[in-house]
Short mmCIF file of C-alpha atoms in Angstrom, two decimals:
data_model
loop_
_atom_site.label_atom_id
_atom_site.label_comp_id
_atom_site.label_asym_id
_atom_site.label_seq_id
_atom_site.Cartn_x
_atom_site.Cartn_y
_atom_site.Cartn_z
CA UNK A 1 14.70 0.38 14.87
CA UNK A 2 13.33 3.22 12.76
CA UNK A 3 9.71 3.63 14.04
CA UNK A 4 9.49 7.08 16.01
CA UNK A 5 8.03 7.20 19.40
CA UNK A 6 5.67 9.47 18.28
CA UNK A 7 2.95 7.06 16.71
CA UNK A 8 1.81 8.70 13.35
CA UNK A 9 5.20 10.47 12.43
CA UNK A 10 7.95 8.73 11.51
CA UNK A 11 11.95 8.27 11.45
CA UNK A 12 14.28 7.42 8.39
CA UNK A 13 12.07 5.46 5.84
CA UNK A 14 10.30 3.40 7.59
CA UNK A 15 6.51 4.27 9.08
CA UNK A 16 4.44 2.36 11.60
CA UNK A 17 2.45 0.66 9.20
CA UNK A 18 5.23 -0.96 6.79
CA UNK A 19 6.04 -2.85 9.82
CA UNK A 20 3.04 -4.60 9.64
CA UNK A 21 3.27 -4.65 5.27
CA UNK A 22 6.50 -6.31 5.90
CA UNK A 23 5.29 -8.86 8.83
CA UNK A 24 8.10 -7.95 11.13
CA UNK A 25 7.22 -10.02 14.04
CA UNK A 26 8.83 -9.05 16.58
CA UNK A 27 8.92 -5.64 15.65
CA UNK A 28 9.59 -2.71 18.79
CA UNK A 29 8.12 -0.37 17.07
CA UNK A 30 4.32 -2.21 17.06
CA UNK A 31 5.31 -3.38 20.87
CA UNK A 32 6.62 -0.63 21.98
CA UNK A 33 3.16 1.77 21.21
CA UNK A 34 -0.09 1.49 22.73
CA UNK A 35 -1.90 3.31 19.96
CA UNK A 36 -1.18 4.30 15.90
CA UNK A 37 -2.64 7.21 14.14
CA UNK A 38 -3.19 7.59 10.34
CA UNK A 39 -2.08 5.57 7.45
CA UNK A 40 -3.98 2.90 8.54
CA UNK A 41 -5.55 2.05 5.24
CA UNK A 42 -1.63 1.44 4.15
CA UNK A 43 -1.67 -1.50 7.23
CA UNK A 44 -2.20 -4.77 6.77
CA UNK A 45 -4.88 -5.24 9.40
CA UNK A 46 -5.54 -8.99 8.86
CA UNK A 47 -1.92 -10.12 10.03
CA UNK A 48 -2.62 -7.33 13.05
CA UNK A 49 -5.42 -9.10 14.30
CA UNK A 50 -3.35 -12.11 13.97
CA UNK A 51 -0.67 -10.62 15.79
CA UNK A 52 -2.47 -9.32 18.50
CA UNK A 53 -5.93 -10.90 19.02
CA UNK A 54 -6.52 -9.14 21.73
CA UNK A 55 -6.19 -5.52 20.46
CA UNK A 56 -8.88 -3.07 19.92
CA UNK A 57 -9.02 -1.68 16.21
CA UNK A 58 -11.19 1.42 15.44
CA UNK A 59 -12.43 2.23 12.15
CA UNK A 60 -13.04 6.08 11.34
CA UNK A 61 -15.68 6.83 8.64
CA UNK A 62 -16.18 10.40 7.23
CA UNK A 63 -17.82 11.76 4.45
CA UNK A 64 -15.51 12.10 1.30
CA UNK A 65 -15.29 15.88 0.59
CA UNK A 66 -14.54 16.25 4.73
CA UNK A 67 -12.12 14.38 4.66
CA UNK A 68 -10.31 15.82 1.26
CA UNK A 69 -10.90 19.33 2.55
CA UNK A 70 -9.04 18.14 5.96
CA UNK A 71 -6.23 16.46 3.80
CA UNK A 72 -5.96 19.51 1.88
CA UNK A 73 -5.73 22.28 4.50
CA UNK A 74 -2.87 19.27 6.47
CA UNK A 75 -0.59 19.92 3.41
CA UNK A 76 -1.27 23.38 2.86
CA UNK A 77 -0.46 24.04 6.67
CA UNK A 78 2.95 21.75 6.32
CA UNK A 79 3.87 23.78 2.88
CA UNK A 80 3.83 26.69 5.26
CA UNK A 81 5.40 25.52 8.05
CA UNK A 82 8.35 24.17 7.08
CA UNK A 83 11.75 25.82 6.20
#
């Protein structure tokens, strides 16, 4: 069991969404979560939906130099912050 509690972080090697590249079924980490932020593009949303047919999946849109500007000033800020 190496998915964090805390949705979009993660524990060891393993994150959220390779749970879902990998297929793991029965996996606590997916059914232990109500919600999962980021990476989501790494998912594999078609054996999700499958999986749970009666979830609710959001898609976020932004505007390309928004959203490299945010990803950006995210690394700069954890180059900073961490010893």
């Amino acid at each position: 069991y190496l998915c964090p509690s805390v949705p979009h972080g993660y524990s060891g090697s393993r994150r959220w969404f390779a749970h879902t590249v990998n297929h793991v079924v029965h996996s606590r980490c997916l059914n232990d979560n109500d919600a999962f932020l980021d990476n989501g593009d790494k998912a594999d949303v078609p054996w999700l939906v499958a999986q749970y047919p009666s979830a609710r999946f959001v898609l976020n849109v932004r505007e390309l130099r928004g959203w490299l500007v945010s990803r950006l000033d995210h690394a700069r800020h954890n180059r900073i912050h961490i010893t």
